[in-house]
Short mmCIF file of C-alpha atoms in Angstrom, two decimals:
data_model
loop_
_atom_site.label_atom_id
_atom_site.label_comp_id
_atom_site.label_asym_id
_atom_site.label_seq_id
_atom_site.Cartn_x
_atom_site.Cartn_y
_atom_site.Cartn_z
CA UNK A 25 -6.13 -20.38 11.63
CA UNK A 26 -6.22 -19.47 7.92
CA UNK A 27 -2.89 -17.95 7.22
CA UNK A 28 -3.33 -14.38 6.06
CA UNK A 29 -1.09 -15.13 2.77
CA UNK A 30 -3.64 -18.25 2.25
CA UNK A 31 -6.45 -15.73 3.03
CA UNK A 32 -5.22 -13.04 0.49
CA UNK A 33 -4.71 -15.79 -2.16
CA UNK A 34 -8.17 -16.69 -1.70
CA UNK A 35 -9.72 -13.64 -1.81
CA UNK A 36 -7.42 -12.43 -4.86
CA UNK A 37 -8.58 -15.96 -6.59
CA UNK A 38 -12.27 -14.69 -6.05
CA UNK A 39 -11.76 -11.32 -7.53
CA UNK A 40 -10.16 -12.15 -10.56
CA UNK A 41 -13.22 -14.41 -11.30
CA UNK A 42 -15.84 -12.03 -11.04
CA UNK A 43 -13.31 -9.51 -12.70
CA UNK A 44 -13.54 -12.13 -15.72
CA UNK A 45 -17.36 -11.90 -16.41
CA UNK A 46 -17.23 -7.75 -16.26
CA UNK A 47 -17.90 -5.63 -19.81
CA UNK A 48 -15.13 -2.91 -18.01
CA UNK A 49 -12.74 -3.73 -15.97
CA UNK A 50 -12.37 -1.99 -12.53
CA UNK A 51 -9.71 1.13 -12.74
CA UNK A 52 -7.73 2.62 -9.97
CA UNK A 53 -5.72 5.17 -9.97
CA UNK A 54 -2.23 5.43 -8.49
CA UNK A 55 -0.25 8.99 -7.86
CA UNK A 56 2.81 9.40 -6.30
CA UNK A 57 4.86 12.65 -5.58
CA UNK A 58 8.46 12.60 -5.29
CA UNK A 59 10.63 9.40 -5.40
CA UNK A 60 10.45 7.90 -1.83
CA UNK A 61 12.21 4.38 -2.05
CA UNK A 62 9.64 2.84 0.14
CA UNK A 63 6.43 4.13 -1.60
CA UNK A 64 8.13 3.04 -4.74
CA UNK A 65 8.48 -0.37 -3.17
CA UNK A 66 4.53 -0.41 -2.16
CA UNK A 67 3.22 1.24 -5.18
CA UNK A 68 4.79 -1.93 -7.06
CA UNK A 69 3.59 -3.96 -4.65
CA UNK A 70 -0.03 -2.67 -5.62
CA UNK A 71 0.42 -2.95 -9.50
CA UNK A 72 1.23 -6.34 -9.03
CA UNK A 73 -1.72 -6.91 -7.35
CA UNK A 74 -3.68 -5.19 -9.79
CA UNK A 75 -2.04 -7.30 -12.18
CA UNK A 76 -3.03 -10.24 -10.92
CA UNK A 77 -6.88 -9.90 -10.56
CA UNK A 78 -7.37 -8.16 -13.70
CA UNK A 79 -7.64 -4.67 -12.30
CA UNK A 80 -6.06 -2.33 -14.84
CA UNK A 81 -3.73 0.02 -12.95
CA UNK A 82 -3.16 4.16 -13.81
CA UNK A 83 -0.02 4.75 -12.25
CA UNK A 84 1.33 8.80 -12.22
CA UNK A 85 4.60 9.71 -11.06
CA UNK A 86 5.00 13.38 -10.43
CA UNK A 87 7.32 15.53 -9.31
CA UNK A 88 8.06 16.66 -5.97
CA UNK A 89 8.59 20.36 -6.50
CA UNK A 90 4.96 19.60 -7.98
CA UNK A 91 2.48 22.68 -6.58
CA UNK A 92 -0.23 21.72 -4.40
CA UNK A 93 -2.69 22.99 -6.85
CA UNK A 94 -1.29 21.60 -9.43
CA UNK A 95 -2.00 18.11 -8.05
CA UNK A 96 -5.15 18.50 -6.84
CA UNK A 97 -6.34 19.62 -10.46
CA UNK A 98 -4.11 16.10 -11.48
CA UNK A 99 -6.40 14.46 -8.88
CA UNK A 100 -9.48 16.25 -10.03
CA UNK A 101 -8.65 14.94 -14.04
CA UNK A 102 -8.23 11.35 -12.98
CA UNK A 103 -11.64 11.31 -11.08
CA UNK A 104 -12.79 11.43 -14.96
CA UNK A 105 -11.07 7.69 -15.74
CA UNK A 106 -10.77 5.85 -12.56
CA UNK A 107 -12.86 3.75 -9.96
CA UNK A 108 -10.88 4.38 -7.24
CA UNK A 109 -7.85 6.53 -6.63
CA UNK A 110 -5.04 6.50 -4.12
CA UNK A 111 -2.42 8.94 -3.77
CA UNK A 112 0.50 7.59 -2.17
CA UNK A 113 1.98 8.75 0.87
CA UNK A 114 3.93 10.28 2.26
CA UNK A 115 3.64 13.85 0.55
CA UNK A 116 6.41 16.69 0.32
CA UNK A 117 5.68 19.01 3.48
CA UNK A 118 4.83 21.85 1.14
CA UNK A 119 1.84 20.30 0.24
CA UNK A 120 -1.12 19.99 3.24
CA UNK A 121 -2.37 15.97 3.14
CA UNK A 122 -5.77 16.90 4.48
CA UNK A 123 -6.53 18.69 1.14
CA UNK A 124 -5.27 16.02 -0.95
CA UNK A 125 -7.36 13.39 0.96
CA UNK A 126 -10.17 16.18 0.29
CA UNK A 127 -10.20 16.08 -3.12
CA UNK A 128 -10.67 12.36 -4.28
CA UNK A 129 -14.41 11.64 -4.05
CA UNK A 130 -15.53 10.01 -1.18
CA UNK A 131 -17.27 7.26 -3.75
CA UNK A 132 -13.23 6.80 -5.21
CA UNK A 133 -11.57 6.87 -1.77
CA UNK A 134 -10.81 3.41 -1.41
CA UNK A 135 -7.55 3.79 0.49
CA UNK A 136 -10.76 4.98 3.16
CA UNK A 137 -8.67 7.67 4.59
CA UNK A 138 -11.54 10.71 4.39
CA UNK A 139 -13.63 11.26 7.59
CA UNK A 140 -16.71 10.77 5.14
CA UNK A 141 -15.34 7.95 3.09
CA UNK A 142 -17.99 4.74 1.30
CA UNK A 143 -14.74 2.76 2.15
CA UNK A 144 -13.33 1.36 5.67
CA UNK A 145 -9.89 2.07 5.95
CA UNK A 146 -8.04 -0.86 4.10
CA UNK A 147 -5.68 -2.33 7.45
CA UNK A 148 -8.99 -2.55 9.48
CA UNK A 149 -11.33 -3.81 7.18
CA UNK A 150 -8.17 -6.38 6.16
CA UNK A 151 -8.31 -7.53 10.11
CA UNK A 152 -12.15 -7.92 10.25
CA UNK A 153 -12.29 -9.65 7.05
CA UNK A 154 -10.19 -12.39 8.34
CA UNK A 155 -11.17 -13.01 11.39
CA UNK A 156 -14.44 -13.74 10.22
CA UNK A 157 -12.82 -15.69 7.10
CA UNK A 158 -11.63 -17.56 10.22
CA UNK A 159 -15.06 -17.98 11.71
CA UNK A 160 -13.34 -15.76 14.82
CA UNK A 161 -16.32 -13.97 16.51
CA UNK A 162 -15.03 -10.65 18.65
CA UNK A 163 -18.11 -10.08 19.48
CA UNK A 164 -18.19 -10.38 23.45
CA UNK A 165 -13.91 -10.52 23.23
CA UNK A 166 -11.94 -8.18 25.41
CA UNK A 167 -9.72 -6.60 22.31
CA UNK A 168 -6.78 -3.91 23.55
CA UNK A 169 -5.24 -2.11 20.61
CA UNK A 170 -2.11 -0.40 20.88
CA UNK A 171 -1.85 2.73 18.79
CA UNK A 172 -4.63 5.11 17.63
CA UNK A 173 -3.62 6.57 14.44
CA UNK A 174 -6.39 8.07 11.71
CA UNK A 175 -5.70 4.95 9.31
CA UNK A 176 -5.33 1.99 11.64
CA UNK A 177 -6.37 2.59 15.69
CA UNK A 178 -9.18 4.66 15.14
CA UNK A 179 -11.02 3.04 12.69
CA UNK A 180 -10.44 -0.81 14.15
CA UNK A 181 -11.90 0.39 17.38
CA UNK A 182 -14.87 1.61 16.09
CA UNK A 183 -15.15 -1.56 13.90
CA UNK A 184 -14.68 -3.54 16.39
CA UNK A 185 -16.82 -1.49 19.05
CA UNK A 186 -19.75 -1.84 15.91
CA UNK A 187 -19.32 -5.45 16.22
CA UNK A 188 -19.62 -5.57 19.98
CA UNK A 189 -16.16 -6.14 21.22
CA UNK A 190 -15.12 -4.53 24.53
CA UNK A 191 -12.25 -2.64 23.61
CA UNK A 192 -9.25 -0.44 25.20
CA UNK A 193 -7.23 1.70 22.83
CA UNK A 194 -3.82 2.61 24.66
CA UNK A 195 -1.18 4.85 23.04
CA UNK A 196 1.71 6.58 23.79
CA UNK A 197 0.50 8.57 26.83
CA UNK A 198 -0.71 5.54 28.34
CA UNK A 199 0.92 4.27 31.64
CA UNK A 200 3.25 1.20 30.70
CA UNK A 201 2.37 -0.64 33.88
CA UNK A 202 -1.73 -0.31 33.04
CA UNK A 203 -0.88 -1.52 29.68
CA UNK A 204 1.18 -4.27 30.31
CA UNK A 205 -1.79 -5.12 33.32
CA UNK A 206 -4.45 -5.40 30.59
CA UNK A 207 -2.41 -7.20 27.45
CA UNK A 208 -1.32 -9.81 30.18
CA UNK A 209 -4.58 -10.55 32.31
CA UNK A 210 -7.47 -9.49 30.53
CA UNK A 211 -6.72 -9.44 26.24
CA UNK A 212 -8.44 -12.32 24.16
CA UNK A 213 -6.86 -10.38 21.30
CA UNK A 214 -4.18 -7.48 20.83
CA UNK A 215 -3.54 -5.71 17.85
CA UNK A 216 -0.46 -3.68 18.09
CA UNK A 217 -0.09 -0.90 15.69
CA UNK A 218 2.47 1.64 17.19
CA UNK A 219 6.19 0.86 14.99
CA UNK A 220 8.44 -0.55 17.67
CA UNK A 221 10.46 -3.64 16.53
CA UNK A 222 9.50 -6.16 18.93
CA UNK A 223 7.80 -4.09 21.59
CA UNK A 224 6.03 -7.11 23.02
CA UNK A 225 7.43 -9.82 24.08
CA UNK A 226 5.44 -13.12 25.66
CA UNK A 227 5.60 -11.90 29.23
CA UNK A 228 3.24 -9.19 28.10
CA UNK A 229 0.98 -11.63 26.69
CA UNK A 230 -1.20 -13.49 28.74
CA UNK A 231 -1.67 -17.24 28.15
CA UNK A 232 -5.38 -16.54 27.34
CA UNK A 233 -4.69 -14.62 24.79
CA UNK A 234 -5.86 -16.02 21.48
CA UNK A 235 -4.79 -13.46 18.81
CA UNK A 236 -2.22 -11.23 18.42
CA UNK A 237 -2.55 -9.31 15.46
CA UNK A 238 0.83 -7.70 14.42
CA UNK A 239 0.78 -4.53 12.46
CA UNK A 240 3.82 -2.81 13.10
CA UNK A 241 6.85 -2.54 10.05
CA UNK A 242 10.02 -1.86 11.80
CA UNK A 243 13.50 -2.87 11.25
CA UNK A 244 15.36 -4.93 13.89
CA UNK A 245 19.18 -4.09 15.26
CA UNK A 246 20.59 -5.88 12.43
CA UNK A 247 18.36 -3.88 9.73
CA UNK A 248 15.85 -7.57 9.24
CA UNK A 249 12.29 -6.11 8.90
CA UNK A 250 9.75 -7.40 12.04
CA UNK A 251 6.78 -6.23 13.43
CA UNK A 252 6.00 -5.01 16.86
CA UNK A 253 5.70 -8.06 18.39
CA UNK A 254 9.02 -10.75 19.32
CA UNK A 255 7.06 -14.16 17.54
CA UNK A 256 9.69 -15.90 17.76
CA UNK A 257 9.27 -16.02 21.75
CA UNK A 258 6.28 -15.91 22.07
CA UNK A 259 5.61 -19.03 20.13
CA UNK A 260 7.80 -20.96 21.47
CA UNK A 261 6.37 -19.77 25.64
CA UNK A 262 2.53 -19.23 24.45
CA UNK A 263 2.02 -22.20 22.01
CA UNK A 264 -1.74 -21.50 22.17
CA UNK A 265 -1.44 -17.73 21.11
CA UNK A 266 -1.44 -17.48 17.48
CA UNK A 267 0.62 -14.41 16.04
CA UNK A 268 0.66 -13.14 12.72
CA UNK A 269 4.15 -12.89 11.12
CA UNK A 270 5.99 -9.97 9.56
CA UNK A 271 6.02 -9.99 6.46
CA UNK A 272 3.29 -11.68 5.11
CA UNK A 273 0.66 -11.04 7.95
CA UNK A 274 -1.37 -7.39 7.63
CA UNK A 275 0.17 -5.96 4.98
CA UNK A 276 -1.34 -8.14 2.57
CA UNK A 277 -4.50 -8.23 4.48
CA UNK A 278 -4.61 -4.45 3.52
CA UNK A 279 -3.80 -5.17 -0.17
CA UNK A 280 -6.86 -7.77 -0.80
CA UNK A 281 -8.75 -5.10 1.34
CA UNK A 282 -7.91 -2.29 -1.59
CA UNK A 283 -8.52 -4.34 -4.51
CA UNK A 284 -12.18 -5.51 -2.52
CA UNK A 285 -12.78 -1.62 -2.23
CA UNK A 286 -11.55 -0.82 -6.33
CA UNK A 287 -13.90 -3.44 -7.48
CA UNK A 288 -16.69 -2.07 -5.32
CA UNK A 289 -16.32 1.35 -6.39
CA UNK A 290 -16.62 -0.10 -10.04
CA UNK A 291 -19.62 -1.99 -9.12
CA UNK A 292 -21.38 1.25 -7.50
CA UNK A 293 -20.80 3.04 -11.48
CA UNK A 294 -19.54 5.91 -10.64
CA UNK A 295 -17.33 6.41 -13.54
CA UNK A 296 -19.05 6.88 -16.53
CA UNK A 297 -18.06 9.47 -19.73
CA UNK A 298 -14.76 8.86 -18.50
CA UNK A 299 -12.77 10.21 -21.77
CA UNK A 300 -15.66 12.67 -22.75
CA UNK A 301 -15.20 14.38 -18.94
CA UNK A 302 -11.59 14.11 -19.44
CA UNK A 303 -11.23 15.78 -22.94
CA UNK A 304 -13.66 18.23 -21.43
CA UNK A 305 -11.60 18.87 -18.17
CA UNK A 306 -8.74 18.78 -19.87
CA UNK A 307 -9.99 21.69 -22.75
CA UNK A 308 -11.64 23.72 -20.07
CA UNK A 309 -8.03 24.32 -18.73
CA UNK A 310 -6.38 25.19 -21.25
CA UNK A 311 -4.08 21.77 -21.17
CA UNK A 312 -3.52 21.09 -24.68
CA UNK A 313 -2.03 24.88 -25.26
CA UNK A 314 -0.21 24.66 -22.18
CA UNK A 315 1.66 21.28 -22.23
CA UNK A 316 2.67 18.35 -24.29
CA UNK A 317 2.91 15.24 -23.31
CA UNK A 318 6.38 13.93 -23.10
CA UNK A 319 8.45 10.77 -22.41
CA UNK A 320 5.11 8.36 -23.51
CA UNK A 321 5.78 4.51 -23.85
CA UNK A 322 6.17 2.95 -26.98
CA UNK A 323 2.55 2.16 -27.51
CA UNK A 324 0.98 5.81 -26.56
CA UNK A 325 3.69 7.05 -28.87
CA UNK A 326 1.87 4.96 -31.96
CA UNK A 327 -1.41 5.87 -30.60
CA UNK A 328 -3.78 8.22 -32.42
CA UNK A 329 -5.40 9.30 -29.63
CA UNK A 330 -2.84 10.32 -27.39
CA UNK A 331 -3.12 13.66 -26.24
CA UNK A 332 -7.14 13.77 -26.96
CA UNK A 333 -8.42 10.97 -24.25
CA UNK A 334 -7.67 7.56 -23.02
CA UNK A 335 -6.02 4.97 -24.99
CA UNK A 336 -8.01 2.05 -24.59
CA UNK A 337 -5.18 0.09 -25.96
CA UNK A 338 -2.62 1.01 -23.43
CA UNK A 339 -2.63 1.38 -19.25
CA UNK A 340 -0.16 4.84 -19.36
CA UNK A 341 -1.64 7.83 -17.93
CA UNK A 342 0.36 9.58 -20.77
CA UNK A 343 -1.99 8.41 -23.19
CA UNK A 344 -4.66 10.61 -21.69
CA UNK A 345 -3.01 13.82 -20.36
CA UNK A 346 0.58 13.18 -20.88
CA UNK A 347 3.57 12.34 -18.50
CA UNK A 348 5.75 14.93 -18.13
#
C-alpha cells in the first residue's frame, strides 16, 4: 500500500503545480472563535499546508465573547475574498453551529459539512481518494464502519454505498457481541471512527481483513496520542491486515482532501469583485464609522489601502476589514 503520508505528498506535489500556471491563486478562508489549544494546533497545521501548495491563506482570530451575529456578518464579508471558507470548530455554546455551517455558501463549503454542500466531507473523500490511489476497489467489499457522526460515518457510508460496497454502520447503541461477530468474520475493511484509544485490538479483526482504516485521535494511559485501533498488535498477529497509523494516517488524508476542495472552488469562479463586494459590504454596514482596524502587521500598517479593500501585497485579513 501507498502510505497515506506518501499519498498526501503526492497529491500536495500535484497541486502546487497546477497552482503555478494560475493568473489568481486559490483563497481560503480560515476563522476561529476563542483560543482552543487544539484548533490552534490544526489551524497551523492548515496554513502550513496552504503554504506549501501555493494556496494563500486568510486566517481570522476572533473573540469568544464574539455575538453570533456578529460572526455570521464576519462570515458573510469574507464570502466577498475567498474560495473556500472554513470556520474552525469547536464554537462557544452561545453560538448555534448549524447557523454558522448555514451561512458559508454551499459553492465555499469545502470543509463539506452543509447537508447541501458541492464538497464531500474532507475525512471521507480523504479515504476514497486513497484507496483508489491504491488501485483498492470496495466495490463488492463487505466494509463495517464504526461510528456515524455528520462529518465522518455518515458521509463514508453513503460514499461507499455509491460505490457499491456492502456496508454496516454500528455505533454506540450497537450490541458489542454483533459487532465484534461482523469486524471478526465477515469485514474486508473497517474504518473505525468512534475516539476510543485502542478500542480494537487483533482478536476483533479477522484474518481476512484487508484494511483497517484508523480514524480515531485519542490519547493513551500515558497521555501518547493513538487512534482507535492497538497497531502495534495487530501487526505483529495479522501480518496480512494493513492498518493505518496514528499520526500520519487520516488526518492528513483530510488535509490534501481540503486543499483538493479550495482549489476546486477556485476553479468553479465563484469569487469574482472580491474587493469591490467587500468595500461595498463593508460601506453598506456602516463598518468604517463603526470600527478601526487595530493591531495590523507591519506590512498592512504601510499599506495604503488598508481599511478600503484587500491588500494584494499582504495575506492579513486586517488589511481588508481590520483585526480587532
Amino acid at each position: 500500500m501507498v502510505t497515506c503520508k506518501d499519498y498526501a505528498q503526492f497529491v500536495k506535489n500535484k497541486l502546487k503545480t497546477k497552482i503555478k500556471g494560475m493568473e489568481k491563486k486559490p483563497v481560503l478562508a480560515i476563522i476561529q472563535v476563542g483560543d482552543n489549544q487544539a484548533s490552534n494546533s490544526y489551524v497551523k497545521g492548515k496554513i502550513k499546508d496552504c503554504e506549501e501548495v501555493g494556496i494563500r491563506c486568510i486566517v481570522s482570530k476572533l473573540d469568544k465573547a464574539i455575538e453570533e451575529h456578529e460572526l455570521l456578518y464576519h462570515i458573510e464579508l469574507t464570502t466577498c475574498v475567498a474560495d473556500g471558507i472554513i470556520v474552525q470548530l469547536p464554537l462557544p455554546k452561545h453560538i448555534n453551529v448549524e447557523h454558522v455551517k448555514n451561512a458559508i455558501p454551499k459553492e465555499k463549503d469545502v470543509d463539506g459539512f452543509r447537508q447541501d454542500s458541492k464538497f464531500d466531507c474532507c475525512t471521507p473523500k480523504g479515504i476514497i481518494d486513497w484507496l483508489y490511489f491504491n488501485g483498492y476497489d470496495v466495490c463488492g467489499k463487505n466494509v463495517v464502519v464504526l461510528g456515524r457522526s455528520e462529518i465522518v460515518g455518515k458521509p463514508l457510508v453513503n460514499m461507499l454505498i455509491d460505490r457499491g460496497a456492502t456496508v454496516t454502520c454500528c455505533n454506540s447503541h450497537t450490541d458489542y457481541g454483533y459487532e465484534t461477530q461482523i469486524t471478526n468474520n465477515d469485514a474486508d475493511v473497517i474504518v473505525s471512527a468512534i475516539g476510543k484509544a485502542k478500542f480494537l485490538d487483533w482478536a476483533d479483526i479477522g484474518s481476512d481483513c484487508e484494511i483497517v482504516i484508523d480514524v480515531g485521535i485519542n490519547r493513551d494511559d500515558a497521555g501518547k496520542l493513538c487512534g482507535d485501533v492497538n497497531r502495534e498488535s495487530v501487526e505483529k498477529l495479522r501480518p496480512d491486515t494493513y492498518v493505518t497509523p496514528v499520526p500520519g494516517g487520516v488526518g492528513l488524508l483530510t488535509r490534501v482532501s481540503l486543499l483538493k476542495n479550495v482549489v476546486e472552488a477556485h476553479e468553479n469562479g465563484y469569487t469574482e469583485n472580491a474587493v469591490e463586494d467587500a468595500i461595498s459590504l463593508l460601506r453598506k454596514n456602516d463598518y468604517f464609522v463603526r470600527k478601526i482596524p487595530k493591531n495590523l502587521c507591519e506590512t498592512a500598517k504601510g499599506c495604503s489601502e488598508t481599511g478600503c479593500g484587500e491588500c494584494l501585497d499582504c495575506s492579513c485579513f486586517a488589511c481588508m476589514i481590520g483585526n480587532e
